[in-house]
Short mmCIF file of C-alpha atoms and ligand atoms in Angstrom, two decimals:
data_model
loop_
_atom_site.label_atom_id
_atom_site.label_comp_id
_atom_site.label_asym_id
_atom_site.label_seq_id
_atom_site.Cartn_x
_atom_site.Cartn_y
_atom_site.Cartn_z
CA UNK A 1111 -90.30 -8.26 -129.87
CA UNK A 1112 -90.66 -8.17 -133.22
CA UNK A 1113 -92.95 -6.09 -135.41
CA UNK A 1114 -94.24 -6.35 -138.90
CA UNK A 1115 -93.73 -2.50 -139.80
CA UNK A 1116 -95.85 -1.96 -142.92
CA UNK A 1117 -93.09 -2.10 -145.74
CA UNK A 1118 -94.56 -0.47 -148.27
CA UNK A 1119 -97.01 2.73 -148.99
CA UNK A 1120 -99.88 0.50 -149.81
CA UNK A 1121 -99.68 -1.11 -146.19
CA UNK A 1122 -98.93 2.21 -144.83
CA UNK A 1123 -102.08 3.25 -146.38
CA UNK A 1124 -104.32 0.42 -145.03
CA UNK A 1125 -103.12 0.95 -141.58
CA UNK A 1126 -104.07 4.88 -141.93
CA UNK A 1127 -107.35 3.60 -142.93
CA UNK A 1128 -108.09 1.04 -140.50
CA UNK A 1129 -107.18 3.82 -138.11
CA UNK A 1130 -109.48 6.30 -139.54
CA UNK A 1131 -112.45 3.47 -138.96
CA UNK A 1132 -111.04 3.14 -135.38
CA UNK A 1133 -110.61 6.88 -134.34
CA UNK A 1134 -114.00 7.71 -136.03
CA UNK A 1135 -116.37 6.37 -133.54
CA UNK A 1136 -118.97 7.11 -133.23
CA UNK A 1137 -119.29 7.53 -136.89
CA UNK A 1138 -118.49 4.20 -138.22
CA UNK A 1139 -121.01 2.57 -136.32
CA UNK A 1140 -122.10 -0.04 -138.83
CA UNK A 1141 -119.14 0.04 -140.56
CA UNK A 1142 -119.34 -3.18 -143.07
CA UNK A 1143 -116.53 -5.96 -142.63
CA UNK A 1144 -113.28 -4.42 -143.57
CA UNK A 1145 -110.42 -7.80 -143.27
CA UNK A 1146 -110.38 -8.25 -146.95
CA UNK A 1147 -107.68 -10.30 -146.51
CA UNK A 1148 -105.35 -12.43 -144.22
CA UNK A 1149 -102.43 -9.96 -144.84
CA UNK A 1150 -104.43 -6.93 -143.36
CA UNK A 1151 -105.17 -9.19 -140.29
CA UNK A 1152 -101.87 -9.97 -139.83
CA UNK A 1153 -100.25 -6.31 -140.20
CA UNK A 1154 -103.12 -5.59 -137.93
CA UNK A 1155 -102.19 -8.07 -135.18
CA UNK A 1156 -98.02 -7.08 -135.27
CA UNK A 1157 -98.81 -3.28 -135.00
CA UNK A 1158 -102.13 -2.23 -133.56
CA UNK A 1159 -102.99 -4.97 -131.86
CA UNK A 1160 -99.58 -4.79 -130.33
CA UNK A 1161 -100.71 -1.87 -128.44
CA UNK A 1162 -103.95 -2.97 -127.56
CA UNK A 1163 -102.23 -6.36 -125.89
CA UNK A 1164 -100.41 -3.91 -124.01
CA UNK A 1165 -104.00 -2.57 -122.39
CA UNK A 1166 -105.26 -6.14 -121.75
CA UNK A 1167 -101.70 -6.75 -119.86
CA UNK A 1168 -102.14 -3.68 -117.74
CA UNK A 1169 -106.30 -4.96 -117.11
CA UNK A 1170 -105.52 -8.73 -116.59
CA UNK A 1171 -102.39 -7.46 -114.02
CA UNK A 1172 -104.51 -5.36 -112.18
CA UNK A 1173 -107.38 -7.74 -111.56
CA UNK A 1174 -104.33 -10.28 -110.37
CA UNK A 1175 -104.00 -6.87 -107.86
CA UNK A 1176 -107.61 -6.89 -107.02
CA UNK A 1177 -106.74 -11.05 -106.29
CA UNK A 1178 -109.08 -12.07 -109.33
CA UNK A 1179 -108.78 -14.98 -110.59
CA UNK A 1180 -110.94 -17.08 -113.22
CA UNK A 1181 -112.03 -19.70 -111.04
CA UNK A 1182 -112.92 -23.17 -112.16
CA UNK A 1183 -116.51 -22.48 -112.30
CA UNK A 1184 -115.52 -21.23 -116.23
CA UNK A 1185 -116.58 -23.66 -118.64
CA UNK A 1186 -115.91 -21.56 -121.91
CA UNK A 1187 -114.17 -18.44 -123.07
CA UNK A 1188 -115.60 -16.40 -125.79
CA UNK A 1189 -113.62 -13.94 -127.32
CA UNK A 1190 -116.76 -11.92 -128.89
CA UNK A 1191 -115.40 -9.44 -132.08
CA UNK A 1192 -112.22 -11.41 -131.70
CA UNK A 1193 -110.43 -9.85 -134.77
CA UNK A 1194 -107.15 -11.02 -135.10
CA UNK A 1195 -108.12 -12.45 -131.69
CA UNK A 1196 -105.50 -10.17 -129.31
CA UNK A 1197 -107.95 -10.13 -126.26
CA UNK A 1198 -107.89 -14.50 -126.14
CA UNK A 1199 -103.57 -14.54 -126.72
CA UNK A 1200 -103.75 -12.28 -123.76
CA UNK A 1201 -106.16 -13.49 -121.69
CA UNK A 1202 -104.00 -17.32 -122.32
CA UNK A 1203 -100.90 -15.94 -121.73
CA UNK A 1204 -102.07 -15.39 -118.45
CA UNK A 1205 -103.95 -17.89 -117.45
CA UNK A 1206 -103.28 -20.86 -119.58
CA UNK A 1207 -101.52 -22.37 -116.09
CA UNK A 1208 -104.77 -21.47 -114.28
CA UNK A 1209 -107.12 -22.83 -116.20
CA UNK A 1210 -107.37 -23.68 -119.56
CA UNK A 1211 -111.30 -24.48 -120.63
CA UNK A 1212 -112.28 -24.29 -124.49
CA UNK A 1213 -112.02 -21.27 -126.37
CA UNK A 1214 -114.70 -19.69 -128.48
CA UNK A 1215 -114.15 -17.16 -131.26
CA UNK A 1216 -116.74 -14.99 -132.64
CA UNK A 1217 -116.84 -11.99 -135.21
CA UNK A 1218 -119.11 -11.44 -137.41
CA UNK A 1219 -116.04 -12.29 -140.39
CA UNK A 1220 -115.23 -15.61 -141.36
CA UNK A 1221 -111.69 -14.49 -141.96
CA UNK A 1222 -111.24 -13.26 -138.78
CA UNK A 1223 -112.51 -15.76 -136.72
CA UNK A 1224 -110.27 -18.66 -138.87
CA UNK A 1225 -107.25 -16.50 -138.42
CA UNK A 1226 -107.64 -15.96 -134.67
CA UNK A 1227 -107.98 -19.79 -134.43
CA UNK A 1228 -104.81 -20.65 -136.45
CA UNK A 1229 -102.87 -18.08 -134.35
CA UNK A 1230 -104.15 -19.23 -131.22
CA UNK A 1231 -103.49 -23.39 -132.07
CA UNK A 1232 -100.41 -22.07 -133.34
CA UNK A 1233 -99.37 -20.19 -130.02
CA UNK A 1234 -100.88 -22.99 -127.68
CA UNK A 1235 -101.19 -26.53 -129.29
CA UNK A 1236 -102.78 -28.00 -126.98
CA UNK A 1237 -105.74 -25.20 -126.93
CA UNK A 1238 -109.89 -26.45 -127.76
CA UNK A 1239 -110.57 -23.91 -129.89
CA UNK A 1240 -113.74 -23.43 -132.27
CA UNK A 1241 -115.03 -20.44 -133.84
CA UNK A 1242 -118.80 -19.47 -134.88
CA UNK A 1243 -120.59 -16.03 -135.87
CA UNK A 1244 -121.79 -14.21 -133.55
CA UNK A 1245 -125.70 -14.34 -134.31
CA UNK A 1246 -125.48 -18.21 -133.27
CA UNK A 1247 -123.92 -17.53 -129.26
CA UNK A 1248 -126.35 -17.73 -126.12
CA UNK A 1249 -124.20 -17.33 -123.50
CA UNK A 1250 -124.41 -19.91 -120.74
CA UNK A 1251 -124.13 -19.00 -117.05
CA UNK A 1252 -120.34 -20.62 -117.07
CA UNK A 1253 -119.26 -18.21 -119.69
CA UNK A 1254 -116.37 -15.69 -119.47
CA UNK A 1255 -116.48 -13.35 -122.22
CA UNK A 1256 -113.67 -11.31 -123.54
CA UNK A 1257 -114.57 -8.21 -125.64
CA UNK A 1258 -112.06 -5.61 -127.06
CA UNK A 1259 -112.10 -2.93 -129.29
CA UNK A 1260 -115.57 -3.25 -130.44
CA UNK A 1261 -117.92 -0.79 -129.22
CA UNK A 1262 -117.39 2.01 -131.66
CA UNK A 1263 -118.62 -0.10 -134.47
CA UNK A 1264 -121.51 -1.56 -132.97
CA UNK A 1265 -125.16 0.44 -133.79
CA UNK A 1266 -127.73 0.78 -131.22
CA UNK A 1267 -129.37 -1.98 -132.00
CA UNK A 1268 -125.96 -4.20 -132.38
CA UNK A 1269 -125.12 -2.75 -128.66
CA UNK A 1270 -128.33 -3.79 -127.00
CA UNK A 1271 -128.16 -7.05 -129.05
CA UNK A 1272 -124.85 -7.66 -127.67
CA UNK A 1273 -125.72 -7.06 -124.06
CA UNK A 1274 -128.81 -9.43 -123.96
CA UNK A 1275 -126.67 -12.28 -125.56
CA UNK A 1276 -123.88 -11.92 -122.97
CA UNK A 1277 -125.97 -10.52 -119.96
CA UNK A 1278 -126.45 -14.87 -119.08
CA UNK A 1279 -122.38 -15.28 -119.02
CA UNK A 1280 -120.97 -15.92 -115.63
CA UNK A 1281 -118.32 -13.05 -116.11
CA UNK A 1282 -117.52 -10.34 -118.59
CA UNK A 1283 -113.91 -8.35 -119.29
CA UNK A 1284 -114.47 -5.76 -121.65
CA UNK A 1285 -111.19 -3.28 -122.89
CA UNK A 1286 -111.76 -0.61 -125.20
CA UNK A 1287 -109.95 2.69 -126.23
CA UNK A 1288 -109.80 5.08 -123.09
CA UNK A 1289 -112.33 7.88 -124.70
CA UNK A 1290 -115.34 9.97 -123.76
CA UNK A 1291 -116.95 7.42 -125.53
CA UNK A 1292 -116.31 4.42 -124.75
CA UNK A 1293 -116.61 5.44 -121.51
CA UNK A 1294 -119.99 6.28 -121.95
CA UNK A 1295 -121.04 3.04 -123.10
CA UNK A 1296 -118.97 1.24 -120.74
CA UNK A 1297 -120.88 3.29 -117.95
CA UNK A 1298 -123.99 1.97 -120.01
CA UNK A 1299 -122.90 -1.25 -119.95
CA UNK A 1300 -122.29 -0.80 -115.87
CA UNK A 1301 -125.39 0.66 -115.21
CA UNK A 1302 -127.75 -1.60 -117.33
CA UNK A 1303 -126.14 -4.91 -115.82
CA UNK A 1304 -125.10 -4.05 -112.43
CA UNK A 1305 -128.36 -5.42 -110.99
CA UNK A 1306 -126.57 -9.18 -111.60
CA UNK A 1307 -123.26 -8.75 -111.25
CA UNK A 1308 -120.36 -7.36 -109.16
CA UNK A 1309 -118.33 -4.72 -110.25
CA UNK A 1310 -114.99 -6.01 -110.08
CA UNK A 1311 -113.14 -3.30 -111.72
CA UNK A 1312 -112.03 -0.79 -112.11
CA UNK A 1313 -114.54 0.79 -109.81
CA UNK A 1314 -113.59 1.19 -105.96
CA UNK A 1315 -117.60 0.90 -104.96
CA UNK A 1316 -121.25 -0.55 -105.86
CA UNK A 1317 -123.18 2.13 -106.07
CA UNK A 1318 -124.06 3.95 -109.10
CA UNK A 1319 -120.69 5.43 -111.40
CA UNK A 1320 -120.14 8.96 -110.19
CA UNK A 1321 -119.15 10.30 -113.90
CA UNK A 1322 -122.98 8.93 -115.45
CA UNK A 1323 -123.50 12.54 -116.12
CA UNK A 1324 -120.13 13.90 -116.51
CA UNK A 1325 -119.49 16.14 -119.68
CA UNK A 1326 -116.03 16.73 -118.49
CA UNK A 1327 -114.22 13.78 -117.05
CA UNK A 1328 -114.65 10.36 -118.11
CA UNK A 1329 -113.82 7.05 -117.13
CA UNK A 1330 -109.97 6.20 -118.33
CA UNK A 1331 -106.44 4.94 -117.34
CA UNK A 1332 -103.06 4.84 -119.32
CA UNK A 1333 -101.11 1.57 -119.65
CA UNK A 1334 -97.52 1.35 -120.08
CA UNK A 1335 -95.93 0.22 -123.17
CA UNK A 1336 -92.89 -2.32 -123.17
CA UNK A 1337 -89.77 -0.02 -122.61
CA UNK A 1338 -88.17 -1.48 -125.59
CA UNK A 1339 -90.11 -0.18 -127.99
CA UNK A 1340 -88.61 3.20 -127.97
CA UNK A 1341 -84.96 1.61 -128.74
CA UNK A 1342 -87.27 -0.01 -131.43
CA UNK A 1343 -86.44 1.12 -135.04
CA UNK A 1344 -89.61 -0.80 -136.50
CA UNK A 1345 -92.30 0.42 -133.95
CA UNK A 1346 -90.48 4.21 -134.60
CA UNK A 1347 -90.95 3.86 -138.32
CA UNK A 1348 -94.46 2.91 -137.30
CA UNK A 1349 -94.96 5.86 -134.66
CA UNK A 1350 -93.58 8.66 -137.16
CA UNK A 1351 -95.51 7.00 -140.26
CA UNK A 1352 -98.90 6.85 -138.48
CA UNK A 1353 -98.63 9.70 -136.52
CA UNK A 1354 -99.38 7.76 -133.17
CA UNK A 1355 -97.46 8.71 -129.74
CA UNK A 1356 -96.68 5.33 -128.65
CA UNK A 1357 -96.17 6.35 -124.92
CA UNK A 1358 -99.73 7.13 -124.85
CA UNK A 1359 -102.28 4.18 -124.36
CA UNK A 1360 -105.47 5.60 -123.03
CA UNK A 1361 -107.64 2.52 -121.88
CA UNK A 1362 -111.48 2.30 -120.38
CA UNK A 1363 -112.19 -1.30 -119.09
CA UNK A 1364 -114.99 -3.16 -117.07
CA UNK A 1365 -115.36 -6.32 -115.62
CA UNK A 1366 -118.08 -7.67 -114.18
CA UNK A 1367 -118.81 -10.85 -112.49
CA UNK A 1368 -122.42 -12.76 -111.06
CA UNK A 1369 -121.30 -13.79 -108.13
CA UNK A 1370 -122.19 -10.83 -106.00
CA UNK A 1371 -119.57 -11.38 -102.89
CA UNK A 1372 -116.51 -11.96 -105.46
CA UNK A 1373 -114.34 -9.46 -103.85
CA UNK A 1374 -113.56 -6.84 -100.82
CA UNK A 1375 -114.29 -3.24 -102.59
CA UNK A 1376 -111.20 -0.69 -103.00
CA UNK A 1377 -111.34 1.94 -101.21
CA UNK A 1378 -110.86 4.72 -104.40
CA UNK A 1379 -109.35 4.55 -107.69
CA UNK A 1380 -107.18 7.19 -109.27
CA UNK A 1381 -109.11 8.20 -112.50
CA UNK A 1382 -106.64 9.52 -115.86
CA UNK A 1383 -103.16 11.00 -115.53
CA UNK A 1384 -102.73 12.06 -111.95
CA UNK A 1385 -101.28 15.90 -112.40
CA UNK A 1386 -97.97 16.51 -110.83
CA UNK A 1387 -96.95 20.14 -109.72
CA UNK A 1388 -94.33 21.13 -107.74
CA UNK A 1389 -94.44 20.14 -103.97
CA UNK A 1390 -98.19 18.14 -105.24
CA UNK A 1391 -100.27 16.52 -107.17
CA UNK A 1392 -103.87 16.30 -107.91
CA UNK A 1393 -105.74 13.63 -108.70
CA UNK A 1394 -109.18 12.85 -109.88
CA UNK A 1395 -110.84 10.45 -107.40
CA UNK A 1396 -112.79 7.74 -107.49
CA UNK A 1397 -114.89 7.22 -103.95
CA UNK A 1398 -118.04 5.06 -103.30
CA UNK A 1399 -119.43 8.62 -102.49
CA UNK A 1400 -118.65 10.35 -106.03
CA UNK A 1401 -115.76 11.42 -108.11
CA UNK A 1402 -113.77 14.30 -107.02
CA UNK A 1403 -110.38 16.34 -107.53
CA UNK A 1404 -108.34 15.87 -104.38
CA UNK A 1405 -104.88 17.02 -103.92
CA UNK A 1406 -101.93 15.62 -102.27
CA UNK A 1407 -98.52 16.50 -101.04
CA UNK A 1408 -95.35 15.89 -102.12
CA UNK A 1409 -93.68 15.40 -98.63
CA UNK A 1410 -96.03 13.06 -97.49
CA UNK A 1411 -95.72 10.74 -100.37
CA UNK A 1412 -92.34 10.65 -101.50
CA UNK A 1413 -92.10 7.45 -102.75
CA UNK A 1414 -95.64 6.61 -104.16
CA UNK A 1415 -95.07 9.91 -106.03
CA UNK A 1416 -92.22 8.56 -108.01
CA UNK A 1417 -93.73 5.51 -108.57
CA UNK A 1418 -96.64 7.00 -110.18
CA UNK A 1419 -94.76 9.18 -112.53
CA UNK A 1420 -93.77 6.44 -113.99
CA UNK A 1421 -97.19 4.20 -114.20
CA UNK A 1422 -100.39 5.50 -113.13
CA UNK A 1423 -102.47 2.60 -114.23
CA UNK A 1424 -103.41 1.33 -110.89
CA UNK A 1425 -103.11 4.36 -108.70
CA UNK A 1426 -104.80 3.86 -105.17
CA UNK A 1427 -104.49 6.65 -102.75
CA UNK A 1428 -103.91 3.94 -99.05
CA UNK A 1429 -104.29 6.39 -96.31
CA UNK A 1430 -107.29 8.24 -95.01
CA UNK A 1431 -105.04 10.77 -93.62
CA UNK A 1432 -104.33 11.81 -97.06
CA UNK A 1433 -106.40 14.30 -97.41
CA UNK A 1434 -103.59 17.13 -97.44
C1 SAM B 330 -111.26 -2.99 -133.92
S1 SAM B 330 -111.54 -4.66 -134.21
C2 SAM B 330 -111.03 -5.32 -132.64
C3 SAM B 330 -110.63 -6.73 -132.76
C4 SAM B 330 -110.12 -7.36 -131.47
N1 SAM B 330 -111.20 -7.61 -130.52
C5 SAM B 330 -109.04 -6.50 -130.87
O1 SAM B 330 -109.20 -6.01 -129.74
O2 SAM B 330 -108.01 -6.32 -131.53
C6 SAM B 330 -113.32 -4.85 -134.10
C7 SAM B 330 -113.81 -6.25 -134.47
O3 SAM B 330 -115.22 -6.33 -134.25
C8 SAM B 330 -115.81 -7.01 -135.33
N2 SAM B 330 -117.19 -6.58 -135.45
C9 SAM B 330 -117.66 -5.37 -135.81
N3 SAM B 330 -119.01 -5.34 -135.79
C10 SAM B 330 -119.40 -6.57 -135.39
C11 SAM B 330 -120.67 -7.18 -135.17
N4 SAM B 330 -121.80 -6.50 -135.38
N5 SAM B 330 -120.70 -8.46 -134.76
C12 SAM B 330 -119.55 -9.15 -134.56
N6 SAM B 330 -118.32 -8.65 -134.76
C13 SAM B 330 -118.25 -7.36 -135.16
C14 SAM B 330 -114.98 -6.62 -136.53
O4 SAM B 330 -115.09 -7.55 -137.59
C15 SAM B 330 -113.58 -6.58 -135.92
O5 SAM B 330 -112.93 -7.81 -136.04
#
């Protein structure tokens, strides 16, 4: 893997304030177009982008879980806010053998969108990829629309815009930074469009999501970065100079699809960092019939409790007689 660590204080210095724009939600909402050049884009893509390729990895696996596929119904991607365009490489790494139908790139800079397309031709040569802004894209009902990173910048009014240009698109995937919120919106997002579409992830159920009026929890799950990174002298120049824990990658998601049988519901879904204790572990619980703390024993789940030390991402708890 390799990284582009910023080299010298000035990039240092851009990355601490792109991340100040990031983190700063929802106070930059609005925020005017910040790539002022190709080079920012590009340390951009090798460092933070890195990490959020890592939460689109952990998404796209799970939905492969949930037995989602694209299906051939998809006439068009569009990677809406592309950036340096992370959400599209990911969403082709996957499924570039699957199905491969022409790429859109939107954001509302020019420089973005023409780097995400170089990348991308770069990465896949045989690729159909355009770009436009995103004031000129009606979604059609054969879209799939990727959207990453993008909420805590949007206004109100950008939001709402947003949603009634992509509430025509066949199917949505939406990743953005596991906070209170993001969550929020994404809940938003749920509740306003749910009407249409399935809920394919990450919710277990249908109905109504059981943390709408939470103050306390909120709707998040950690991916795992690549082990290698931490033998990684680049991305721990990177950690120490930004100040970032790299084993942390907090992630809210949502995808949604039209077609209203698309898949057998879950069960529940593990919500956050399970809490491990000795002899137990509690773990915030995601029914059809709310969200709940419910704990579990040790004894009785040996196995699954080792595994989910080590990645709670997808954490489904299989047995009724679970309830300890
Ligand atoms: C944090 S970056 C995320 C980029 C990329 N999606 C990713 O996940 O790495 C947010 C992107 O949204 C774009 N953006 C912000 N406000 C926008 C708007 N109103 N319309 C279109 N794009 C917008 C920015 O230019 C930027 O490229």
């Amino acid at each position: 893997m390799t990284l582009g660590v910023p080299k010298t204080r000035a990039e240092v210095k851009d990355l601490q304030l792109l991340r100040q724009l990031f983190l700063d939600a929802p106070s930059q909402q609005g925020v005017q177009d910040y790539w002022s050049d190709d080079r920012l884009l590009q340390l951009y893509d090798d460092t933070y982008a890195r990490r959020i390729a890592w939460k689109w990895d952990a998404v796209l696996a799970d939905l492969g879980v949930r037995g989602w596929t694209p299906g051939s119904s998809i006439s068009r991607i569009i990677d809406w806010g592309c950036g340096s365009g992370v959400a599209s490489e990911r969403y082709l790494a996957h499924y570039a053998s699957v199905s491969s139908p022409p790429l859109l790139v939107s954001d509302r800079s020019a420089r973005a969108r023409h780097f995400t397309e170089r990348k991308l031709k770069t990465q896949n040569t045989n690729l159909n990829i355009s770009s436009a802004p995103p004031d000129t894209i009606v979604t059609e009902p054969s879209d799939l629309v990727l959207l990453s990173h993008v909420l805590t910048e949007l206004t109100e009014s950008q939001f709402e815009k947003l949603l009634g240009s992509i509430e025509k698109a066949h199917c949505l995937v939406w990743v953005e930074p596991g906070t209170p919120f993001c969550s929020q919106r994404l809940i938003q997002v749920r509740e306003q469009l749910k009407e249409n579409f399935a809920v394919i992830a990450p919710c277990p159920h249908q109905r109504s999501c059981g943390l709408i009026n939470s103050n306390k929890d909120w709707c998040h799950f950690f991916a795992n970065p690549p082990g290698e990174i931490f033998q990684s002298s680049d991305w721990m120049l990177f950690a120490k100079e930004l100040n970032i824990d790299l084993r942390s990658l907090p992630v809210s998601y949502l995808v949604l699809q039209r077609n209203k049988n698309a898949l057998a519901a879950q069960s529940n879904r593990v919500i956050g960092r399970p809490r491990f204790y000795k002899g137990h572990g509690k773990f915030l619980v995601c029914r059809a019939d709310g969200v709940k703390e419910e704990s579990l024993q040790e004894r009785n789940h040996k196995a699954d409790f080792k595994t989910w030390q080590k990645d709670c991402f997808s954490v489904q708890i299989t047995s009724a007689a679970d309830s300890d």
